[in-house]
Short mmCIF file of C-alpha atoms and ligand atoms in Angstrom, two decimals:
data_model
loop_
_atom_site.label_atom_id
_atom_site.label_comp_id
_atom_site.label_asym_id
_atom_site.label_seq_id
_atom_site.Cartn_x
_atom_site.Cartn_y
_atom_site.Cartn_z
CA UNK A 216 0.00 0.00 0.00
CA UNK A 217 1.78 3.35 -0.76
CA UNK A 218 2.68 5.55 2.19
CA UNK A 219 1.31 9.56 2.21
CA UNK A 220 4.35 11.73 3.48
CA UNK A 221 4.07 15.01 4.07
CA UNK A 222 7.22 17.70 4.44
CA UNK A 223 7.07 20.89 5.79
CA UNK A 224 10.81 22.39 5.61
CA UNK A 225 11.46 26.10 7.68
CA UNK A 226 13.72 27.97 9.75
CA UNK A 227 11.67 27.35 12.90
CA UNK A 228 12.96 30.28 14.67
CA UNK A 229 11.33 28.70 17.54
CA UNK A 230 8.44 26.09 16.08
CA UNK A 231 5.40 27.58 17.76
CA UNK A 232 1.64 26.62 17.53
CA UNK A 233 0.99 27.94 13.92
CA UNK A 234 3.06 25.39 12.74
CA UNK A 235 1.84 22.91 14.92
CA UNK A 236 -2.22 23.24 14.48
CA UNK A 237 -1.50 23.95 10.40
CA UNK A 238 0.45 20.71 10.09
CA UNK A 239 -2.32 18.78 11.96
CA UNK A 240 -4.85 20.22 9.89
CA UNK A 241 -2.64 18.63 7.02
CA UNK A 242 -2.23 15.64 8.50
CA UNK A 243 -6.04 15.28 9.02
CA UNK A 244 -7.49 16.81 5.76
CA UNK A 245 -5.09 14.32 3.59
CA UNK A 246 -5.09 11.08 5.65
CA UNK A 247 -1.18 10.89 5.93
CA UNK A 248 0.64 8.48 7.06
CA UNK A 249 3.39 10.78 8.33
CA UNK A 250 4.05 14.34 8.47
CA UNK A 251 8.09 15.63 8.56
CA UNK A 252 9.14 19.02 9.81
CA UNK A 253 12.28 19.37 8.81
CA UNK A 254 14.40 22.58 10.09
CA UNK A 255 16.94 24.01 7.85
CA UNK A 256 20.13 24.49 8.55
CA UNK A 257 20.91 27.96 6.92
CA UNK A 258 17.64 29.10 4.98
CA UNK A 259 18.02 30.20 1.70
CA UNK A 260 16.52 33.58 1.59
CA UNK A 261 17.16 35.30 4.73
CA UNK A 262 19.12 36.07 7.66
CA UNK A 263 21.20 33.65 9.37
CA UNK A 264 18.90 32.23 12.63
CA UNK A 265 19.42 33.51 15.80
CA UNK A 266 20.07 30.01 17.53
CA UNK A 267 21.77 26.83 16.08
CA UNK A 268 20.48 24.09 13.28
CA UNK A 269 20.68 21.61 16.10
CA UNK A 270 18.81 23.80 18.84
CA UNK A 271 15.84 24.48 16.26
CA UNK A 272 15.74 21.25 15.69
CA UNK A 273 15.95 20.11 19.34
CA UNK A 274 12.74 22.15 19.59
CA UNK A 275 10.66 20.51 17.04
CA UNK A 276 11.94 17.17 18.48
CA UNK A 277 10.32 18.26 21.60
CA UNK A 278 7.40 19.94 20.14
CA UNK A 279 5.93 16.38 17.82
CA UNK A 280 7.23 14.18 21.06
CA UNK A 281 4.26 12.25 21.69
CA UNK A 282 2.00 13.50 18.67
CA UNK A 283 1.20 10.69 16.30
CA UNK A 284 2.60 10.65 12.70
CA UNK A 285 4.37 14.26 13.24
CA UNK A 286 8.19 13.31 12.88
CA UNK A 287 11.18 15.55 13.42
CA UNK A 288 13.51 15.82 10.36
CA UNK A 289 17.00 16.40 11.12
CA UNK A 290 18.91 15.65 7.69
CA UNK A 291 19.59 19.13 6.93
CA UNK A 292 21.42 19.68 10.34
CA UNK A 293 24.76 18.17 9.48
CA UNK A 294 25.24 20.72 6.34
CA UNK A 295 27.45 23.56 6.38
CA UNK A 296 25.49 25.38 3.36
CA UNK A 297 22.17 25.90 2.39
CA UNK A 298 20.29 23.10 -0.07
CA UNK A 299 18.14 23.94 -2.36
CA UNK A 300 14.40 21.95 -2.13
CA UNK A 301 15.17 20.01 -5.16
CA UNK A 302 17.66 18.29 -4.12
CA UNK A 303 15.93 17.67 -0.64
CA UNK A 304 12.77 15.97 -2.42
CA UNK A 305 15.33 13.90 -4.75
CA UNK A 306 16.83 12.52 -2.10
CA UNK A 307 14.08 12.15 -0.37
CA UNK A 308 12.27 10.08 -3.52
CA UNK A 309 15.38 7.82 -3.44
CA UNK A 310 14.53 6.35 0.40
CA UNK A 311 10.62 5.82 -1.12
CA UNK A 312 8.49 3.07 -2.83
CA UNK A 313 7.59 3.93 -6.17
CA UNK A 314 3.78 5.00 -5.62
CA UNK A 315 4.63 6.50 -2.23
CA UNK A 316 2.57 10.06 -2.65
CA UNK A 317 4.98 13.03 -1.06
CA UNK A 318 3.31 16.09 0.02
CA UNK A 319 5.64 19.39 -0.35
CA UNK A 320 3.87 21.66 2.57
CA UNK A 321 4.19 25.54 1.17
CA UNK A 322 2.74 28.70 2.84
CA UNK A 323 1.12 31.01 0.54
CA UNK A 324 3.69 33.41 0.35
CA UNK A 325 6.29 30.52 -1.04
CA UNK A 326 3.80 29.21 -3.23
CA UNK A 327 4.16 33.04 -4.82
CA UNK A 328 7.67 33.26 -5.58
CA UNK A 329 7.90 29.67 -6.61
CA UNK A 330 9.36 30.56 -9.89
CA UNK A 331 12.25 32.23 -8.42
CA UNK A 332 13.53 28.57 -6.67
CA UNK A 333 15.95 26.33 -8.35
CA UNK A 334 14.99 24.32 -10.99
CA UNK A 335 11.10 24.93 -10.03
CA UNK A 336 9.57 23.76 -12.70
CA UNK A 337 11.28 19.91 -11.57
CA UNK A 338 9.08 20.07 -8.40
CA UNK A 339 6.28 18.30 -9.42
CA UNK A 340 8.43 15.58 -10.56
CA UNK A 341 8.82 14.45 -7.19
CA UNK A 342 6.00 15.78 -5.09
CA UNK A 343 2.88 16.52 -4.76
CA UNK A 344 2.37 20.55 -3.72
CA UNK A 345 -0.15 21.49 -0.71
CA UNK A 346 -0.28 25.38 -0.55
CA UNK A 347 -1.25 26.22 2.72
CA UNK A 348 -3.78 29.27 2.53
CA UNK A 349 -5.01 32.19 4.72
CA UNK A 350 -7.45 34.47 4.97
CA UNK A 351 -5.53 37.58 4.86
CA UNK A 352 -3.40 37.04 1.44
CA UNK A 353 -4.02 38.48 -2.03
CA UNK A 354 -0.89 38.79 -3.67
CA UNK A 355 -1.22 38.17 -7.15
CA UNK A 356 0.28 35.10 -8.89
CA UNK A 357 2.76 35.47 -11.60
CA UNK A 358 1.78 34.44 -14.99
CA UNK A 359 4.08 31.51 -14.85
CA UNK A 360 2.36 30.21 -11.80
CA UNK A 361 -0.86 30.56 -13.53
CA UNK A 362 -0.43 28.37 -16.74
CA UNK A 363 0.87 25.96 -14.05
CA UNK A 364 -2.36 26.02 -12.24
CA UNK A 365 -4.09 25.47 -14.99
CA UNK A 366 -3.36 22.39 -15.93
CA UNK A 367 -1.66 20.91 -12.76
CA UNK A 368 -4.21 22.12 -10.20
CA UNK A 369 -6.89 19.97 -8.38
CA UNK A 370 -10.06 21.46 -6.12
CA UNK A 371 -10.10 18.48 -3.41
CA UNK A 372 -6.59 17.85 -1.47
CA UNK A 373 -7.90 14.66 -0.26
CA UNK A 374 -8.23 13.76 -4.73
CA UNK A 375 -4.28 14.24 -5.45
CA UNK A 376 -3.84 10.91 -6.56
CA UNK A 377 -0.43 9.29 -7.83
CA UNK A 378 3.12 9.65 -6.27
CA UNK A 379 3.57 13.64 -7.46
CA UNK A 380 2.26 16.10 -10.34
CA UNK A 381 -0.71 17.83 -8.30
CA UNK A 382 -1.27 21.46 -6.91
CA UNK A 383 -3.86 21.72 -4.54
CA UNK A 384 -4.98 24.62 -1.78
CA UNK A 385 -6.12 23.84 1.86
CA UNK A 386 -7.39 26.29 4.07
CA UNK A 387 -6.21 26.59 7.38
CA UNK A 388 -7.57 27.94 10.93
CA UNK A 389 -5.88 31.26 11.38
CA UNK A 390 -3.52 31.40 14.23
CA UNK A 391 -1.78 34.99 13.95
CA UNK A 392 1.52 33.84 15.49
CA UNK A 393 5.02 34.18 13.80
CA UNK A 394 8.50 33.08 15.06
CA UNK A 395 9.60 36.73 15.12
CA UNK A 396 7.29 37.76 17.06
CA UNK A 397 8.01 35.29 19.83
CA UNK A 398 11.55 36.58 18.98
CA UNK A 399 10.79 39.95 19.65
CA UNK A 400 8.74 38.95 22.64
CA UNK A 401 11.30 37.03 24.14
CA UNK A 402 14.34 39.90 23.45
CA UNK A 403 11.83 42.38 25.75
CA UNK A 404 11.30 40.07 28.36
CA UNK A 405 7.58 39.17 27.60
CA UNK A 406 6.27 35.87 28.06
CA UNK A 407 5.38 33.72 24.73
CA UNK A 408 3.30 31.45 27.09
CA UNK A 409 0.46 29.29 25.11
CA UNK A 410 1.84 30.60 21.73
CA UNK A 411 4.52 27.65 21.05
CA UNK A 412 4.42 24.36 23.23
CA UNK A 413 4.75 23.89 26.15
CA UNK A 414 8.07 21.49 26.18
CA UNK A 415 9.60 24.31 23.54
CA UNK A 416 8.58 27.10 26.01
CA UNK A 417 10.87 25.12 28.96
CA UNK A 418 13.78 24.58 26.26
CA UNK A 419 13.73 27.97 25.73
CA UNK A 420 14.20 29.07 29.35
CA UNK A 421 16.32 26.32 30.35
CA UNK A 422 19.01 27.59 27.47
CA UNK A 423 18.41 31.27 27.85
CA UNK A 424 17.34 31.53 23.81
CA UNK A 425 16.33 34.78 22.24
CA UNK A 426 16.81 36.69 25.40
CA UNK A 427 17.92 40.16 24.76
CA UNK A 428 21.72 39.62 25.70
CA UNK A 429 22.01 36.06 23.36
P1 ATP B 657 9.63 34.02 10.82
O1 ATP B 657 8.65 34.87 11.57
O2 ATP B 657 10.98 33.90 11.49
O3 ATP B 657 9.75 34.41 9.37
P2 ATP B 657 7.71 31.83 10.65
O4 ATP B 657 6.92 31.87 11.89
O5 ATP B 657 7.08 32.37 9.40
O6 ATP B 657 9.13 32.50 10.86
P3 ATP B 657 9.05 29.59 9.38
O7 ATP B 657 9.91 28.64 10.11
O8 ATP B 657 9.73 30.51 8.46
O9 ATP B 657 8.16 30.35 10.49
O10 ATP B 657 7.88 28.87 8.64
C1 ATP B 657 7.89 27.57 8.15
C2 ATP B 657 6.59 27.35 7.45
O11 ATP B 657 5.49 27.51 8.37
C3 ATP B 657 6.31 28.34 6.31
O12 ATP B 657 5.83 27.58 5.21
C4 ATP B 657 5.24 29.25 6.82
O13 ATP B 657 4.33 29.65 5.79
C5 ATP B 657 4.51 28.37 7.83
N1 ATP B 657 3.92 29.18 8.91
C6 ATP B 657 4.52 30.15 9.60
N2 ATP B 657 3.70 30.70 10.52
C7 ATP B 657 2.52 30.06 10.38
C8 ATP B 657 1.23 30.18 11.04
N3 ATP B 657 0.99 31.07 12.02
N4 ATP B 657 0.25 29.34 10.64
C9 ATP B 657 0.47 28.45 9.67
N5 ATP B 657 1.65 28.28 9.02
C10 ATP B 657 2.67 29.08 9.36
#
């Protein structure tokens, strides 16, 4: 029977409960058989995290511990320079059955500037793409992304069928909550209490993270 894997790749800057509730809404709305955070170990597009590959992905450790088919994903700790998703998902593919359906997990705003990734238009040879959507967005799509829609994009998540090729949109509870603002929290003193987990909240204190003198 093939497996349904789904990967959600970020900085988690700390993991907090956006992340959490969006990939259980995932896991639930496409029957998966497993659901991988996996923390990157210098993202791509952005500044370099405030604490260590391996302390981000302590936290997640910590925050799936005990939740069923949420798995923490620590290949991309061990590499001193940022990959590029491609070559995640190929590698990925090569550890799979055949017909094993893989779910690449994007937030809106990725989805969006898709066509500026490596080799982008490869994606859908190994995946599956689930583009996580809010409320609040209305960017417009670039043309490219369009024609893509058009002929790779399906109404019902649940209907992707076949290991990769399919675009498809889920809508997700709203939980306003973003790793920089439990940074910025954290660097005045303030308490991020109830907005990542609980087991991430004693990490956090226990090795003095994002406090204002780290
Ligand atoms: P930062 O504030 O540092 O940019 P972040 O909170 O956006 O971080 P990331 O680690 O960059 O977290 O995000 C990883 C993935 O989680 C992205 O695909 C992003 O769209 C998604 N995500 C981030 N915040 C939320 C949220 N509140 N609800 C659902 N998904 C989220």
């Amino acid at each position: 029977m093939a497996k349904r894997i789904g990967l959600l790749g970020g900085t988690f800057d700390p993991v907090h409960i956006g992340h959490m509730r969006s990939v259980l809404e995932v896991v639930d709305v496409l029957a998966l058989d497993e659901l991988r955070l996996m923390p990157c170990a210098q993202p791509l597009h952005r500044d370099k995290p405030q604490v260590s590959a391996r302390q981000r992905f302590e936290m997640v450790h910590l925050a799936v511990e005990g939740i069923p088919l949420l798995v923490a994903d620590a290949r991309e700790l061990t590499r001193d320079q940022p990959s590029y998703t491609i070559d995640i998902l190929e590698l990925i593919r090569t550890e799979l059955a055949e017909d094993d359906q893989l779910f690449l997990l994007l937030g809106w705003d990725a989805f969006c500037v898709l066509p500026s990734w490596y080799r982008w238009q490869e994606l859908l040879h190994y995946c599956h793409i689930l583009v996580l959507q809010r409320q609040d967005v209305d960017n417009k799509l670039p043309d490219a992304l369009c024609s893509l829609l058009a002929t790779q994009s399906v109404n019902d998540p649940s209907a992707m069928t076949g290991p990769n090729g399919s675009i498809a949109f889920v809508w997700q509870t709203q939980l306003a909550v973003s790793a920089t603002q439990i940074r910025q929290l954290l660097a005045r003193g303030k308490s991020v209490r109830f907005l990542v987990p609980d087991a991430v909240l004693a990490y956090i204190n226990a090795h003095g993270l994002y406090c204002a003198l780290h």
